[in-house]
Short mmCIF file of C-alpha atoms in Angstrom, two decimals:
data_model
loop_
_atom_site.label_atom_id
_atom_site.label_comp_id
_atom_site.label_asym_id
_atom_site.label_seq_id
_atom_site.Cartn_x
_atom_site.Cartn_y
_atom_site.Cartn_z
CA UNK L 1 99.25 72.86 135.00
CA UNK L 2 97.47 76.27 135.06
CA UNK L 3 100.17 76.96 132.47
CA UNK L 4 99.41 74.57 130.39
CA UNK L 5 95.83 74.59 130.45
CA UNK L 6 95.64 78.99 129.75
CA UNK L 7 98.81 77.55 126.11
CA UNK L 8 95.84 75.16 124.93
CA UNK L 9 92.75 77.69 125.72
CA UNK L 10 94.24 79.62 123.95
CA UNK L 11 95.41 78.00 120.87
CA UNK L 12 92.22 77.19 120.71
CA UNK L 13 90.01 80.33 120.71
CA UNK L 14 92.49 81.10 118.03
CA UNK L 15 91.58 78.58 116.35
CA UNK L 16 88.27 79.34 116.56
CA UNK L 17 88.61 83.25 115.74
CA UNK L 18 90.25 81.78 112.51
CA UNK L 19 87.39 79.34 111.54
CA UNK L 20 84.58 82.27 111.17
CA UNK L 21 86.98 84.77 109.66
CA UNK L 22 85.13 84.99 106.43
CA UNK L 23 88.22 88.05 105.03
CA UNK L 24 91.01 85.33 105.42
CA UNK L 25 88.93 82.71 104.30
CA UNK L 26 88.26 85.28 101.01
CA UNK L 27 91.60 85.77 100.06
CA UNK L 28 93.62 82.19 100.93
CA UNK L 29 90.53 81.73 98.74
CA UNK L 30 91.60 84.21 96.18
CA UNK L 31 94.83 83.40 95.72
CA UNK L 32 93.94 79.78 95.26
CA UNK L 33 92.42 80.75 91.73
CA UNK L 34 94.82 83.02 91.07
CA UNK L 35 97.29 80.68 91.07
CA UNK L 36 96.67 77.38 90.11
CA UNK L 37 94.96 77.65 86.94
CA UNK L 38 92.57 74.43 86.15
CA UNK L 39 90.83 75.42 89.77
CA UNK L 40 90.09 79.11 88.66
CA UNK L 41 88.58 77.97 84.68
CA UNK L 42 86.52 75.15 87.19
CA UNK L 43 86.07 78.90 88.56
CA UNK L 44 84.21 80.15 86.32
CA UNK L 45 81.78 77.73 85.27
CA UNK L 46 79.55 78.73 88.83
CA UNK L 47 81.06 81.98 89.29
CA UNK L 48 79.11 85.62 88.36
CA UNK L 49 80.65 88.05 85.66
CA UNK L 50 80.22 92.19 85.45
CA UNK L 51 80.45 93.18 81.55
CA UNK L 52 81.71 96.43 80.25
CA UNK L 53 82.20 97.70 76.90
CA UNK L 54 85.46 99.28 76.36
CA UNK L 55 85.76 99.68 80.10
CA UNK L 56 81.94 100.98 80.27
CA UNK L 57 80.28 98.71 82.89
CA UNK L 58 76.45 97.67 82.33
CA UNK L 59 74.27 98.87 83.73
CA UNK L 60 69.85 97.92 84.45
CA UNK L 61 67.48 100.86 85.71
CA UNK L 62 65.06 100.58 88.10
CA UNK L 63 62.72 103.02 88.98
CA UNK L 64 65.50 105.43 90.39
CA UNK L 65 68.48 103.46 91.16
CA UNK L 66 70.60 101.72 88.50
CA UNK L 67 71.80 98.26 89.30
CA UNK L 68 74.26 96.84 88.70
CA UNK L 69 73.84 93.12 87.41
CA UNK L 70 75.31 90.24 88.49
CA UNK L 71 75.19 87.59 85.57
CA UNK L 72 75.22 83.57 85.98
CA UNK L 73 77.77 81.48 83.62
CA UNK L 74 74.21 79.96 82.55
CA UNK L 75 73.38 83.40 81.15
CA UNK L 76 75.81 84.72 80.06
CA UNK L 77 76.99 81.54 77.26
CA UNK L 78 72.51 82.44 76.44
CA UNK L 79 73.66 85.36 75.16
CA UNK L 80 77.68 85.18 74.36
CA UNK L 81 76.09 82.31 71.55
CA UNK L 82 74.52 84.58 69.29
CA UNK L 83 77.37 86.34 68.15
CA UNK L 84 80.29 83.09 67.77
CA UNK L 85 83.84 81.58 69.25
CA UNK L 86 81.68 82.05 72.70
CA UNK L 87 83.82 79.80 74.88
CA UNK L 88 87.12 81.56 73.55
CA UNK L 89 85.34 85.04 75.21
CA UNK L 90 84.99 83.41 78.80
CA UNK L 91 88.24 83.10 78.80
CA UNK L 92 89.18 86.86 78.38
CA UNK L 93 87.46 87.33 81.65
CA UNK L 94 88.84 88.88 84.99
CA UNK L 95 89.06 87.72 88.50
CA UNK L 96 88.32 90.86 90.75
CA UNK L 97 86.58 88.63 93.42
CA UNK L 98 84.61 86.81 95.13
CA UNK L 99 81.62 86.53 98.05
CA UNK L 100 81.32 85.87 101.10
CA UNK L 101 80.16 81.85 100.24
CA UNK L 102 83.07 81.75 97.82
CA UNK L 103 81.08 81.91 94.50
CA UNK L 104 84.22 83.49 92.46
CA UNK L 105 83.29 87.27 90.83
CA UNK L 106 85.40 87.79 87.27
CA UNK L 107 84.80 91.17 84.73
CA UNK L 108 84.96 90.28 81.02
CA UNK L 109 84.62 93.66 78.11
CA UNK L 110 82.94 92.33 75.39
CA UNK L 111 84.09 95.84 73.15
CA UNK L 112 84.65 93.96 70.10
CA UNK L 113 80.83 92.63 69.61
CA UNK L 114 78.10 94.69 69.02
CA UNK L 115 76.43 96.16 72.19
CA UNK L 116 73.18 96.93 70.69
CA UNK L 117 72.32 93.90 70.81
CA UNK L 118 74.41 92.74 74.41
CA UNK L 119 71.74 95.86 75.73
CA UNK L 120 68.82 94.49 74.32
CA UNK L 121 68.30 91.35 75.11
CA UNK L 122 69.64 92.74 78.77
CA UNK L 123 67.51 95.26 79.03
CA UNK L 124 69.45 97.42 80.61
CA UNK L 125 73.19 99.82 78.31
CA UNK L 126 77.01 100.38 78.64
CA UNK L 127 77.36 103.87 80.99
CA UNK L 128 80.14 105.59 81.12
CA UNK L 129 81.81 104.88 83.88
CA UNK L 130 82.08 108.12 85.52
CA UNK L 131 78.72 108.50 85.76
CA UNK L 132 78.29 104.74 86.68
CA UNK L 133 80.36 105.66 90.33
CA UNK L 134 78.03 108.19 91.47
CA UNK L 135 74.46 106.56 90.30
CA UNK L 136 75.72 102.85 91.32
CA UNK L 137 75.12 101.86 94.94
CA UNK L 138 78.59 101.99 97.48
CA UNK L 139 78.99 98.72 98.00
CA UNK L 140 79.68 98.68 93.96
CA UNK L 141 81.32 100.93 93.02
CA UNK L 142 85.09 100.05 94.37
CA UNK L 143 84.10 96.51 92.36
CA UNK L 144 83.57 98.27 89.69
CA UNK L 145 86.37 100.67 89.75
CA UNK L 146 89.23 97.85 90.08
CA UNK L 147 87.51 95.87 87.44
CA UNK L 148 87.60 98.29 85.38
CA UNK L 149 91.66 99.37 86.03
CA UNK L 150 92.31 95.33 85.69
CA UNK L 151 90.09 95.28 82.14
CA UNK L 152 92.59 98.51 81.41
CA UNK L 153 95.73 97.10 81.71
CA UNK L 154 94.76 94.07 80.78
CA UNK L 155 94.74 95.88 77.32
CA UNK L 156 97.87 98.30 77.27
CA UNK L 157 100.13 95.20 77.92
CA UNK L 158 99.43 93.26 75.55
CA UNK L 159 102.70 92.73 73.88
CA UNK L 160 105.76 92.16 75.39
CA UNK L 161 108.50 95.43 75.81
CA UNK L 162 111.03 93.00 75.42
CA UNK L 163 110.74 91.00 72.02
CA UNK L 164 107.16 93.10 70.46
CA UNK L 165 105.29 89.38 71.19
CA UNK L 166 101.78 88.73 72.21
CA UNK L 167 101.54 88.27 75.98
CA UNK L 168 98.99 85.91 77.03
CA UNK L 169 96.90 85.97 80.47
CA UNK L 170 96.75 83.23 83.44
CA UNK L 171 93.05 82.46 84.15
CA UNK L 172 92.33 84.60 86.35
CA UNK L 173 93.95 87.62 85.25
CA UNK L 174 96.88 87.89 87.91
CA UNK L 175 99.11 88.10 84.99
CA UNK L 176 101.06 88.38 81.07
CA UNK L 177 103.72 85.61 80.80
CA UNK L 178 105.37 86.77 77.25
CA UNK L 179 106.81 83.27 76.63
CA UNK L 180 109.44 84.41 73.91
CA UNK L 181 111.38 86.16 76.15
CA UNK L 182 109.58 84.46 79.71
CA UNK L 183 109.47 87.71 80.87
CA UNK L 184 105.75 87.56 83.27
CA UNK L 185 103.79 91.53 83.78
CA UNK L 186 101.73 91.63 87.20
CA UNK L 187 99.13 94.43 87.16
CA UNK L 188 100.54 95.25 90.17
CA UNK L 189 99.71 99.56 90.32
CA UNK L 190 102.20 102.28 89.37
CA UNK L 191 102.74 105.80 91.11
CA UNK L 192 102.95 108.50 88.10
CA UNK L 193 105.53 110.72 89.37
CA UNK L 194 105.83 114.29 87.62
CA UNK L 195 108.98 115.57 88.13
CA UNK L 196 110.67 118.93 86.93
CA UNK L 197 112.55 117.08 85.16
CA UNK L 198 110.77 114.61 83.37
CA UNK L 199 108.26 111.67 85.26
CA UNK L 200 108.75 108.12 86.36
CA UNK L 201 106.85 105.59 87.41
CA UNK L 202 107.18 103.57 91.01
CA UNK L 203 104.89 100.99 92.06
CA UNK L 204 104.04 101.09 94.99
CA UNK L 205 104.83 98.61 98.06
CA UNK L 206 103.07 97.53 101.29
CA UNK L 207 105.75 96.89 104.47
CA UNK L 208 103.76 95.77 107.88
CA UNK L 209 104.72 95.53 111.23
CA UNK L 210 102.21 92.58 112.04
CA UNK L 211 102.15 93.27 116.48
CA UNK L 212 99.21 91.29 118.66
CA UNK L 213 100.07 93.85 121.97
CA UNK L 214 103.89 92.55 122.92
CA UNK L 215 105.55 90.83 120.35
CA UNK L 216 106.06 91.33 116.37
CA UNK L 217 105.95 89.18 114.01
CA UNK L 218 109.00 88.98 111.39
CA UNK L 219 109.99 86.46 108.83
CA UNK L 220 112.71 85.33 106.21
CA UNK L 221 113.36 84.12 103.34
CA UNK L 222 115.51 81.30 101.62
CA UNK L 223 117.39 84.49 100.15
CA UNK L 224 118.65 85.69 103.25
CA UNK L 225 121.47 85.92 105.32
CA UNK L 226 122.10 83.48 108.37
CA UNK L 227 119.86 86.24 111.04
CA UNK L 228 118.33 88.82 109.10
CA UNK L 229 114.46 88.58 109.82
CA UNK L 230 112.43 91.78 107.89
CA UNK L 231 108.30 92.82 108.13
CA UNK L 232 105.69 91.59 105.95
CA UNK L 233 105.63 92.66 102.63
CA UNK L 234 104.23 93.27 99.37
CA UNK L 235 103.37 94.18 96.05
CA UNK L 236 99.11 96.66 96.19
CA UNK L 237 97.27 94.86 93.88
CA UNK L 238 95.51 97.25 90.76
CA UNK L 239 91.85 99.74 92.18
CA UNK L 240 93.56 98.82 95.83
CA UNK L 241 94.18 101.33 98.49
CA UNK L 242 97.21 100.38 101.69
CA UNK L 243 94.50 99.65 103.86
CA UNK L 244 93.21 96.64 101.66
CA UNK L 245 96.82 95.92 100.80
CA UNK L 246 98.16 94.98 104.26
CA UNK L 247 95.43 93.50 105.15
CA UNK L 248 94.79 90.74 101.66
CA UNK L 249 99.08 90.39 102.22
CA UNK L 250 98.43 89.72 105.80
CA UNK L 251 95.60 87.41 105.45
CA UNK L 252 96.93 85.29 102.38
CA UNK L 253 100.93 85.47 104.20
CA UNK L 254 100.08 84.38 107.35
CA UNK L 255 96.42 83.43 107.45
CA UNK L 256 96.18 86.56 110.09
CA UNK L 257 92.95 89.26 110.30
CA UNK L 258 94.21 92.44 110.52
CA UNK L 259 91.48 94.86 113.15
CA UNK L 260 93.68 98.07 112.92
CA UNK L 261 96.84 99.49 111.10
CA UNK L 262 98.08 103.37 111.01
CA UNK L 263 100.39 104.94 108.79
CA UNK L 264 104.36 104.92 109.60
CA UNK L 265 106.54 105.75 107.17
CA UNK L 266 107.65 105.31 103.48
CA UNK L 267 110.76 105.48 101.40
CA UNK L 268 111.36 104.48 97.60
CA UNK L 269 113.27 101.44 97.09
CA UNK L 270 115.31 100.79 94.18
CA UNK L 271 114.40 96.11 93.30
CA UNK L 272 113.26 94.54 91.32
CA UNK L 273 113.12 97.82 89.49
CA UNK L 274 111.74 101.57 91.80
CA UNK L 275 109.08 100.70 94.10
CA UNK L 276 107.66 103.17 96.56
CA UNK L 277 107.81 101.29 99.76
CA UNK L 278 104.84 102.84 102.23
CA UNK L 279 105.24 101.00 106.60
CA UNK L 280 102.33 100.76 108.33
CA UNK L 281 102.44 99.06 112.13
CA UNK L 282 99.62 96.58 111.40
CA UNK L 283 97.27 95.03 115.11
CA UNK L 284 96.11 91.78 115.36
CA UNK L 285 93.21 90.49 118.28
CA UNK L 286 96.31 88.55 120.64
CA UNK L 287 93.17 85.80 120.58
CA UNK L 288 94.02 85.28 117.18
CA UNK L 289 97.89 85.50 116.60
CA UNK L 290 97.63 81.34 115.61
CA UNK L 291 99.93 81.97 112.51
CA UNK L 292 98.42 79.84 109.26
CA UNK L 293 101.37 79.88 107.38
CA UNK L 294 102.15 80.12 103.25
CA UNK L 295 106.20 78.15 103.72
CA UNK L 296 105.64 78.93 99.63
CA UNK L 297 105.80 82.86 100.30
CA UNK L 298 107.46 83.30 103.01
CA UNK L 299 110.43 80.12 102.42
CA UNK L 300 110.69 79.87 106.50
CA UNK L 301 110.11 81.28 109.99
CA UNK L 302 111.38 80.68 112.73
CA UNK L 303 109.87 77.96 114.75
CA UNK L 304 110.37 78.20 117.67
CA UNK L 305 109.37 82.25 118.36
CA UNK L 306 107.85 83.12 114.77
CA UNK L 307 105.72 85.63 117.03
CA UNK L 308 109.19 88.32 118.45
CA UNK L 309 109.38 89.73 121.20
CA UNK L 310 111.07 92.08 123.35
CA UNK L 311 113.70 89.29 125.69
CA UNK L 312 114.42 88.37 121.09
CA UNK L 313 114.56 91.76 119.69
CA UNK L 314 116.47 94.08 122.54
CA UNK L 315 119.41 92.13 123.06
CA UNK L 316 119.85 91.95 119.03
CA UNK L 317 119.34 95.88 118.43
CA UNK L 318 121.91 96.49 121.41
CA UNK L 319 124.21 93.79 119.76
CA UNK L 320 123.43 95.71 116.17
CA UNK L 321 126.13 97.86 115.20
CA UNK L 322 124.96 100.38 112.51
CA UNK L 323 127.89 102.63 110.96
CA UNK L 324 125.02 105.96 111.06
CA UNK L 325 121.76 105.91 112.81
CA UNK L 326 119.08 105.47 110.02
CA UNK L 327 117.29 108.63 108.61
CA UNK L 328 113.98 109.70 110.09
CA UNK L 329 111.63 107.73 108.47
CA UNK L 330 113.34 105.49 106.87
CA UNK L 331 113.41 101.32 106.87
CA UNK L 332 115.40 98.93 106.85
CA UNK L 333 115.32 94.79 106.80
CA UNK L 334 115.75 93.91 110.74
CA UNK L 335 119.30 92.01 111.62
CA UNK L 336 119.73 88.97 114.19
CA UNK L 337 122.30 88.35 115.97
#
């Protein structure tokens, strides 16, 4: 009876904690906007907009401070009505975040329009990003940097590298598609490695072993052989650091909020193109360990024990026959017998 009560208490406490996890709800909402075009278009009518002109953000000076204004959809309409094809300009915006109250934030580059008209109307100026990052509040700097990187990515990926045909972005700006070839391009971060014989690019990918202190979370995809599990992983989005990417991926995939994490190792991974896998250990609170899964992303998680403890892991690791020990700093998919 006592054990049943403790289990019930733990589940209720976990649910209450998750209900109050603003971060997890925000990440899930942003993920919905990226995947649901109609929902994102609707969000554009109630969201706020950061303006850029040829990748320079719009700032307003108030005394000795520089502010980054967020324009409402109505204010944007008033500005764009001074130019032609106003509604099509909103379609060019990209999703860069949302408030705690789930009010979406978009960035829009109006580089093809006369910036003097916009500056006069809004009583401000478009400022070089390098200068802007040093004069705006600390809270605004990361958002401006992420918006700049995402807008720049779209500017440089307007054509398909395979067919040369124009690509089309989705409303959120989370991807571009070449309808001629069917190729989808995603705005992932890229690392440019300068080597003595030349240069190459790799996409950074985080892979995190999530633990609640006594158990770890392993997942599997439908394409995995029977008994194979892996840690949670995902590409770093444009503008993200490693810590932000781990927190977002864990929140999106399983609905948990990471309390702390530490770097473990890295290695090259040749899939899907060329990736730099960055391994971390992520710790979540034991009272917040109730999963809220996203089956479309994970495929399937072992229903009987999605959390794996020593009693499940140790016998499998001892029984695993590895031909040679893995080099220090390397990691591979985890197999269970």
